[in-house]
Coordinates of C-alpha atoms and ligand atoms in Angstrom, one line a residue:
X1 CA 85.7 118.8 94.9
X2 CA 83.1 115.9 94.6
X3 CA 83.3 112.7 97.3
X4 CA 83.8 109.9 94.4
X5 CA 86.4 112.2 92.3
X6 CA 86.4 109.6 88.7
X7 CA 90.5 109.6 87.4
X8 CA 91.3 109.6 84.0
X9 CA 92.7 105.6 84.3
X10 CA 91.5 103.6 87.3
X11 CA 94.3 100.7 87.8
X12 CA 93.5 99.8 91.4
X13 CA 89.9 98.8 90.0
X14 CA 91.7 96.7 87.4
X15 CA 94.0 95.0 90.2
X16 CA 91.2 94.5 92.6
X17 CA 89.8 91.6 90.3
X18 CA 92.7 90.4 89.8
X19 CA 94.8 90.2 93.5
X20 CA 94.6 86.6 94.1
X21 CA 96.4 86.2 90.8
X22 CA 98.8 88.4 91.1
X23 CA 99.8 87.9 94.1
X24 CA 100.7 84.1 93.2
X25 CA 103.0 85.7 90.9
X26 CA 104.9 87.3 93.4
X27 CA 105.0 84.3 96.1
X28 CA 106.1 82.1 92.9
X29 CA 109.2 84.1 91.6
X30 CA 109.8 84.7 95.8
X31 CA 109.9 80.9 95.6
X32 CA 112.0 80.3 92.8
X33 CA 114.1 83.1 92.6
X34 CA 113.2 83.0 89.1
X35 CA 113.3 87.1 88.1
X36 CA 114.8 87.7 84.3
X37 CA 114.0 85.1 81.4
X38 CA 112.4 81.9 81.7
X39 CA 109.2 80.0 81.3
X40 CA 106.9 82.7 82.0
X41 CA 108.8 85.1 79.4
X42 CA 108.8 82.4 77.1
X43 CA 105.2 81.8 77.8
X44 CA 104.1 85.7 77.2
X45 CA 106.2 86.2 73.9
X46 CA 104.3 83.3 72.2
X47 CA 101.0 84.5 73.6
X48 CA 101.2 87.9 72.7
X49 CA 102.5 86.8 69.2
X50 CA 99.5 84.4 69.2
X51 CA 97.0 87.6 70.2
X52 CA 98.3 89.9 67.1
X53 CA 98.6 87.5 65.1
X54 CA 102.8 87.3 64.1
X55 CA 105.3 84.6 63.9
X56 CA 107.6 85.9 67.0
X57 CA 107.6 88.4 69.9
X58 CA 110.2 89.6 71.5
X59 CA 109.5 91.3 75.4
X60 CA 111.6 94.0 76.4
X61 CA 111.9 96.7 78.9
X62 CA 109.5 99.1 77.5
X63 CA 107.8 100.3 74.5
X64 CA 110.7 103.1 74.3
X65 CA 113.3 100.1 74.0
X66 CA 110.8 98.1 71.7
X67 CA 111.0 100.9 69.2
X68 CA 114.9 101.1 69.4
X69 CA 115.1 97.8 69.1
X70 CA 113.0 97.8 66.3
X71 CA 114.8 100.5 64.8
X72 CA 118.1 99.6 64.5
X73 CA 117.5 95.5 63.9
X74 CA 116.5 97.1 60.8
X75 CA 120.0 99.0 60.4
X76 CA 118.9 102.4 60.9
X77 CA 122.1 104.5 60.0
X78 CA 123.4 107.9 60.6
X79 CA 122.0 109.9 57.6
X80 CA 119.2 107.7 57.4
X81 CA 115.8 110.0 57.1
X82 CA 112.5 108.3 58.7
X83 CA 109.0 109.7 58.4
X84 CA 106.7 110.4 61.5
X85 CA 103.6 112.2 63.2
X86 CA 104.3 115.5 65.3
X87 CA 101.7 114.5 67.8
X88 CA 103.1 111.1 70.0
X89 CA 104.8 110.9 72.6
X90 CA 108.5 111.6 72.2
X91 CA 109.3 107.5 72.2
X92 CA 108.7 107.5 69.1
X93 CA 111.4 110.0 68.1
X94 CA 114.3 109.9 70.8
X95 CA 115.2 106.2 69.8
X96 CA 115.4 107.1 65.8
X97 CA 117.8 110.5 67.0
X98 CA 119.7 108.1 69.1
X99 CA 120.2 105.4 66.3
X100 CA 121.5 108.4 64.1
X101 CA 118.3 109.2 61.9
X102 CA 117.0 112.1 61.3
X103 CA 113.3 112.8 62.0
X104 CA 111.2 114.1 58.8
X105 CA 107.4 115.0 60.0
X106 CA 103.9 115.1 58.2
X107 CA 100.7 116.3 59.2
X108 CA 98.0 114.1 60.2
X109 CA 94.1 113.5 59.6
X110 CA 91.8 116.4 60.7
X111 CA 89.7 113.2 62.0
X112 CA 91.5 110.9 63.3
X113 CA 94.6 112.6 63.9
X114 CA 97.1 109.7 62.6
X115 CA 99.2 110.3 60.0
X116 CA 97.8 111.5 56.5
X117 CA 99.1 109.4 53.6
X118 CA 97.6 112.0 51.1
X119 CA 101.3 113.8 52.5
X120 CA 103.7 111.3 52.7
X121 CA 105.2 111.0 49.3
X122 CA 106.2 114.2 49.0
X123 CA 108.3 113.9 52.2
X124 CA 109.8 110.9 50.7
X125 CA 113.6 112.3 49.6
X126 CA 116.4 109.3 48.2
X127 CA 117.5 109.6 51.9
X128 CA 114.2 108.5 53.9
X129 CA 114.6 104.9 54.9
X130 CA 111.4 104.3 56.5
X131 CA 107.7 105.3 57.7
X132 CA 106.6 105.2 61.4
X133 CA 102.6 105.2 61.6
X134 CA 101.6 105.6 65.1
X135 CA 97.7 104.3 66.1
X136 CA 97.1 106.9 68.2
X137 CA 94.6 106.5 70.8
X138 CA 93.8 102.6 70.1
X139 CA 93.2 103.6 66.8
X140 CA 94.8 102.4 63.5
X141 CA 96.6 104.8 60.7
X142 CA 95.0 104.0 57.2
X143 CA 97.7 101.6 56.6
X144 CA 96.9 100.6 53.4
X145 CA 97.9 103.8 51.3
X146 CA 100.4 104.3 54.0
X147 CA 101.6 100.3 53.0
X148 CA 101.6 101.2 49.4
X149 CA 103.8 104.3 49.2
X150 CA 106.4 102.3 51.4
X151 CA 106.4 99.6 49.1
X152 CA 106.9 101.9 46.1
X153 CA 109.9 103.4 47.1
X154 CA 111.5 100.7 49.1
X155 CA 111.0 101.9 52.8
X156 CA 109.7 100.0 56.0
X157 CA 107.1 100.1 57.9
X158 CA 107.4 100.3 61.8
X159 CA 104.1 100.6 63.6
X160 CA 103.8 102.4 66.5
X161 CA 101.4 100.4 68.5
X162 CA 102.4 101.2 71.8
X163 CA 98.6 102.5 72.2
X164 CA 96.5 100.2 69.8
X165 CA 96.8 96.0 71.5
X166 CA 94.1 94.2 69.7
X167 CA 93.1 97.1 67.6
X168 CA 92.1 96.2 64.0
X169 CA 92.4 97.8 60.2
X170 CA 90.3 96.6 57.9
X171 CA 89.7 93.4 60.1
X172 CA 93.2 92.5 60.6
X173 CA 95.4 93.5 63.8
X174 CA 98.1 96.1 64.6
X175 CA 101.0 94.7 64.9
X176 CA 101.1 92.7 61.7
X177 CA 101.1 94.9 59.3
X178 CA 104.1 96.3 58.9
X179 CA 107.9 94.9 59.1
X180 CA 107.9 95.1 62.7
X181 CA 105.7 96.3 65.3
X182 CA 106.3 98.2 68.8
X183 CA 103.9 97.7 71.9
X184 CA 104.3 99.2 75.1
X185 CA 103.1 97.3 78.0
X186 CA 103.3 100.2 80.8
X187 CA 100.6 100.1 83.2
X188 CA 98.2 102.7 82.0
X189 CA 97.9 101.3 78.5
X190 CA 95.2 99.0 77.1
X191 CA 97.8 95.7 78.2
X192 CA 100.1 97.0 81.0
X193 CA 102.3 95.2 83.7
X194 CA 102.7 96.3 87.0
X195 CA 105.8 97.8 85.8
X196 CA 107.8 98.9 82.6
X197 CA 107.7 96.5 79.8
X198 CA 107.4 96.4 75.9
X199 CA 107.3 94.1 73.1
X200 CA 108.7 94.0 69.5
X201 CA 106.4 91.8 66.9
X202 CA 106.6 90.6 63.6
X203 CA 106.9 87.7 60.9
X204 CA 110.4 88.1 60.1
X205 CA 112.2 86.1 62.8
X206 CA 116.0 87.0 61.4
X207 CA 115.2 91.0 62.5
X208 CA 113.4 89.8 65.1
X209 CA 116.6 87.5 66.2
X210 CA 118.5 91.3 66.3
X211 CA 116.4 92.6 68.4
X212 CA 116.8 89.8 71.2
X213 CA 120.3 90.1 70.8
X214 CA 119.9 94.2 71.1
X215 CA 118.2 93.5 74.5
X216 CA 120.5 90.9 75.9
X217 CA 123.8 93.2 75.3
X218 CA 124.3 91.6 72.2
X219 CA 124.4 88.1 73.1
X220 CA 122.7 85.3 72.4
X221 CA 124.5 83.2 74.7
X222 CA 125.5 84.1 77.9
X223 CA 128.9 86.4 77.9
X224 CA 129.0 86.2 73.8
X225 CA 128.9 88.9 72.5
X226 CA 128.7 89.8 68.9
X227 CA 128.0 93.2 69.3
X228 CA 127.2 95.8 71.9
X229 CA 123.6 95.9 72.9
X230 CA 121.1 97.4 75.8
X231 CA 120.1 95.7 79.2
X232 CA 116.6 96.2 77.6
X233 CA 115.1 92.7 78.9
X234 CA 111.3 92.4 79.9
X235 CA 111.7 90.9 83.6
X236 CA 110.3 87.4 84.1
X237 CA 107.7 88.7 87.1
X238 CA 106.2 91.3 85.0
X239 CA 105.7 88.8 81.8
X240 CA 104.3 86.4 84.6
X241 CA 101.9 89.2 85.4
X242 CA 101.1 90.2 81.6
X243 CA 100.2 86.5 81.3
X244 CA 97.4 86.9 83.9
X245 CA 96.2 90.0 82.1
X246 CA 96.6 89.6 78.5
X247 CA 93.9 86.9 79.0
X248 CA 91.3 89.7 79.7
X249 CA 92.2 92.3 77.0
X250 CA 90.0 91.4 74.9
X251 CA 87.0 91.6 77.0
X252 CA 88.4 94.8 78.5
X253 CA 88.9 96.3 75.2
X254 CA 85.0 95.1 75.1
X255 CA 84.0 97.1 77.9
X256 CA 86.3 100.2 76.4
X257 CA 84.4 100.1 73.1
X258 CA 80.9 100.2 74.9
X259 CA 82.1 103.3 77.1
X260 CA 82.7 105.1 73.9
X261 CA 79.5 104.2 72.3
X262 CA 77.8 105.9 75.3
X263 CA 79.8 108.6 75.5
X264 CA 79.3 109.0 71.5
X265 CA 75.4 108.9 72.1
X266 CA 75.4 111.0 75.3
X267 CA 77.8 114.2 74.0
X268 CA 76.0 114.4 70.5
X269 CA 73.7 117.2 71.3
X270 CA 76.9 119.0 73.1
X271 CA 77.1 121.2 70.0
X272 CA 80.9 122.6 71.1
X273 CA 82.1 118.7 71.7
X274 CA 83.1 116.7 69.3
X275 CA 84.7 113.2 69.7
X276 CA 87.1 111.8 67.5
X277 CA 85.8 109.9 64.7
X278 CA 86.2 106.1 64.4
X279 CA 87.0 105.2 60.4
X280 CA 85.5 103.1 58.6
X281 CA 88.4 100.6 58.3
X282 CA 89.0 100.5 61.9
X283 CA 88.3 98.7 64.7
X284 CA 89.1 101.0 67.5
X285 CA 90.3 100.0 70.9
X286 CA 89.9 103.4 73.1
X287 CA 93.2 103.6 75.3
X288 CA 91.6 107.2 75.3
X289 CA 88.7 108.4 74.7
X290 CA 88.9 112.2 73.1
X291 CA 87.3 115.2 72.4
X292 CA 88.0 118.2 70.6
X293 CA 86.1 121.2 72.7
X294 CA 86.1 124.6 72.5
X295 CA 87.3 126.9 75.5
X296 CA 89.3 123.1 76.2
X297 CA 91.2 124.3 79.2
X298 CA 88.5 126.4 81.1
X299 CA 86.7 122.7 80.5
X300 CA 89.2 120.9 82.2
X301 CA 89.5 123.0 84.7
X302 CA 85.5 122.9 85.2
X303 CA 85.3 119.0 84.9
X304 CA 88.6 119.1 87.6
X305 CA 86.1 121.2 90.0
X306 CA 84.0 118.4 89.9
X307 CA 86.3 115.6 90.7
X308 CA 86.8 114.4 87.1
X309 CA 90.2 113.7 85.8
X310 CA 91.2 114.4 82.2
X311 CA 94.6 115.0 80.3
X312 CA 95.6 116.2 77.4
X313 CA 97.1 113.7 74.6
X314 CA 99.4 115.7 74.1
X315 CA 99.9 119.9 74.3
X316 CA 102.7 120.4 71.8
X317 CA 103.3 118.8 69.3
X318 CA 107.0 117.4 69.0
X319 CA 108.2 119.6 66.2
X320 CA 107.4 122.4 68.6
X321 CA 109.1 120.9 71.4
X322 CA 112.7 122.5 72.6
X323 CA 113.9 119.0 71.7
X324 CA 113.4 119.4 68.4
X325 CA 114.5 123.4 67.9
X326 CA 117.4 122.1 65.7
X327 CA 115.0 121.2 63.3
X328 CA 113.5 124.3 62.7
X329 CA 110.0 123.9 62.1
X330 CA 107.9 126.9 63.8
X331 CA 104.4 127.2 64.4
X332 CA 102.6 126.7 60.9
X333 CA 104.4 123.3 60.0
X334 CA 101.8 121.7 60.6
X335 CA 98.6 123.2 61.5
X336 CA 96.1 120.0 61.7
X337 CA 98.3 118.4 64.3
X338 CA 99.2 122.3 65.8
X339 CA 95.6 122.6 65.8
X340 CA 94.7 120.4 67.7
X341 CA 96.6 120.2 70.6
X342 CA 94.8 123.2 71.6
X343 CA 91.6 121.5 71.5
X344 CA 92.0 117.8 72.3
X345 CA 90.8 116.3 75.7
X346 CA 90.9 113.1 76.7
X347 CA 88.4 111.8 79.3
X348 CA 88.1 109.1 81.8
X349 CA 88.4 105.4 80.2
X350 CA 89.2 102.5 81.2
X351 CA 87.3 98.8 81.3
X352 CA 85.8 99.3 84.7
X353 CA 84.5 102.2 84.5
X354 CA 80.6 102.9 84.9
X355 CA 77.6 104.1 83.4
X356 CA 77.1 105.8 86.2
X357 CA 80.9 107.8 85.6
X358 CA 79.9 108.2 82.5
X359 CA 76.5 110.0 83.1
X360 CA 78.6 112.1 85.8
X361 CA 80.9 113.2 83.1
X362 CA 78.6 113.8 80.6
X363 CA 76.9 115.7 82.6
X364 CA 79.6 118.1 83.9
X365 CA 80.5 118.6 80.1
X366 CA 76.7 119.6 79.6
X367 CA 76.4 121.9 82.0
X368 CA 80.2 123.6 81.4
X369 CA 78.8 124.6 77.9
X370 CA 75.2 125.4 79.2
X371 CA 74.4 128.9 78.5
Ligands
PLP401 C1 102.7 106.4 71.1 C2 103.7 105.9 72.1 N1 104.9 105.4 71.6 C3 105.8 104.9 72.5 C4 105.6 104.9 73.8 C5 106.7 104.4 74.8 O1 106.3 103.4 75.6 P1 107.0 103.2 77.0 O2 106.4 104.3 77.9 O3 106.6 101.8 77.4 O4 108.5 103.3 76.9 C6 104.4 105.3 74.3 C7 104.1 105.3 75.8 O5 103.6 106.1 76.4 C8 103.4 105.9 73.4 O6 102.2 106.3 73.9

């Protein structure tokens, strides 16, 4: 194992610069006893919605409750069929099953790995209510064919952008393009608090008005209730601590892009490597940087020898998950997104890391595949 072992997300870095800050978060709220709602919740929803660009944000608890939130303010139903990717994190499935919807998947892009729109329409049936494009990897879906095919057949968009804060298609941002967008603010992504949290965003401010009342146990005042709802609140230290940080995403997302230009430069001779492509229309934010690679495990297990951390975003795919047995989709469903989860990797990235890192993994990838 090497002395200076690099991890796949380096958060104490991150925290370092930014101690003196955060810790006048914490002597504040210990000060005021001011823990849920309040000014600095206030203050975060109208800067986020300011950063992506919509009329309103609501904070929540997580990204998992932003996309349930999302879900039903929109009147998801029992019956109700909504279209997704097999290859996300199961977030973006659980809260449709638990708002009675049934899950219909399609394949993805061999290049970018988000979902395909050449397949969507013919997964549309009179049933499907909606279409949940997920910007995998700080990357944006091809939204506009995806947009178009919604708007045809009267079905809404929710983006999954749990991964993609301050990513761009076509020069505008995730988050705004379709009815409502989900964010997840956990520590590891691109904007994380110290803690869980999430956001819902969007232009219409009615659904968005349902989705406060979802998180607040169906209130919108104090102990009336007009329905039931979820303790799904974004707490008042952690949008305190967002504050602090959302302040620096762009800059870190900077720093993110320049990391995968230098990896891009440095693995093109690696003739069994090949990173993801970044489209045309988009303006990627690398949450993680990834690789397909041949003989993928025997290279993570090389690169671990050598102190590097890397994961795997993510090994199989939901439709082949026990989870999801009831739906009965085997091996073969869907073979781009099958595919690749045997040969994706994702490597070290995060704003602070160095050329020097970079060289080191570059390097271990070189010599792996070195005859
Ligand atoms: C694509 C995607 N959707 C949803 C989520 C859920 O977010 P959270 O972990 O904040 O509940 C995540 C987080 O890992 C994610 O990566």
């Amino acid at each position: 194992m090497s002395a200076n072992p690099i991890p796949l997300v380096d958060l104490v870095a991150q925290h370092r610069e930014l101690e003196g800050e955060l810790v006048a978060v914490f002597r504040r709220a210990l000060a005021t006893g001011g823990f849920v709602g309040g000014a600095d919740v206030d203050g975060f929803e109208a800067e986020f919605a300011a950063f992506i660009g919509t009329a309103s944000c609501v904070g929540v608890n997580s990204g998992t409750d932003a996309l349930r939130f999302a879900y039903q303010a929109l009147g998801v139903r029992t019956g109700d069929e909504v279209i997704t990717v097999p290859n996300t994190f199961i977030a973006t499935t659980e809260a449709l099953t638990q708002a009675g919807a049934t899950i219909r998947f399609v394949d993805v892009d061999p290049g970018t790995l988000t979902l395909d729109p050449g397949v969507l329409e013919a997964a549309i049936t009179p049933r499907t209510v909606g279409i949940v494009p997920v910007h995998l990897y700080g990357q944006s879906a091809d939204m506009d064919p995806i947009l178009a095919i919604a708007a045809h057949h009267g079905l809404w968009v929710v983006e999954d952008a749990a991964q993609a804060h301050g990513a761009e298609y076509k020069g505008r941002r995730c988050g705004t393009l379709g009815r409502l967008a989900a964010f997840s603010l956990y520590p590891a992504k691109n904007l994380g608090a110290l803690g869980e949290a999430g956001a819902v965003v969007g232009d219409d401010v009615g659904i968005l008005e349902s989705g406060r009342r979802l998180r607040q146990h169906g209130a919108t005042r104090k102990y009336h209730h007009e329905m039931e709802g979820y303790n799904g609140r974004l707490d008042a230290m952690q949008a305190a601590f967002l504050r602090v940080k959302l302040r620096r995403l762009g800059e870190w997302n900077e720093a993110r892009r320049r990391h995968a230009a230098r990896y891009r430069e440095a693995l093109a001779g690696v003739g069994e490597v090949e990173p993801l492509s970044e489209a045309p229309y988009a303006r990627h934010v690398y949450h993680l940087f990834v690789i397909r690679a041949e003989r993928r495990d025997a290279l993570q297990h090389a690169l671990a020898q050598r102190g590097i951390a890397t994961g795997v975003h993510y090994p199989v795919p939901l439709h082949l998950q026990p989870a999801y047995q009831h739906l009965r989709l085997g091996r073969g469903a869907f073979p781009v997104a099958e595919r690749a989860a045997d040969v994706i990797l994702s490597l070290p990235m995060f704003p602070e890391l160095t050329d020097g890192q970079v060289c080191r993994v570059v390097e271990a990838i070189r010599d792996f595949f070195r005859p």
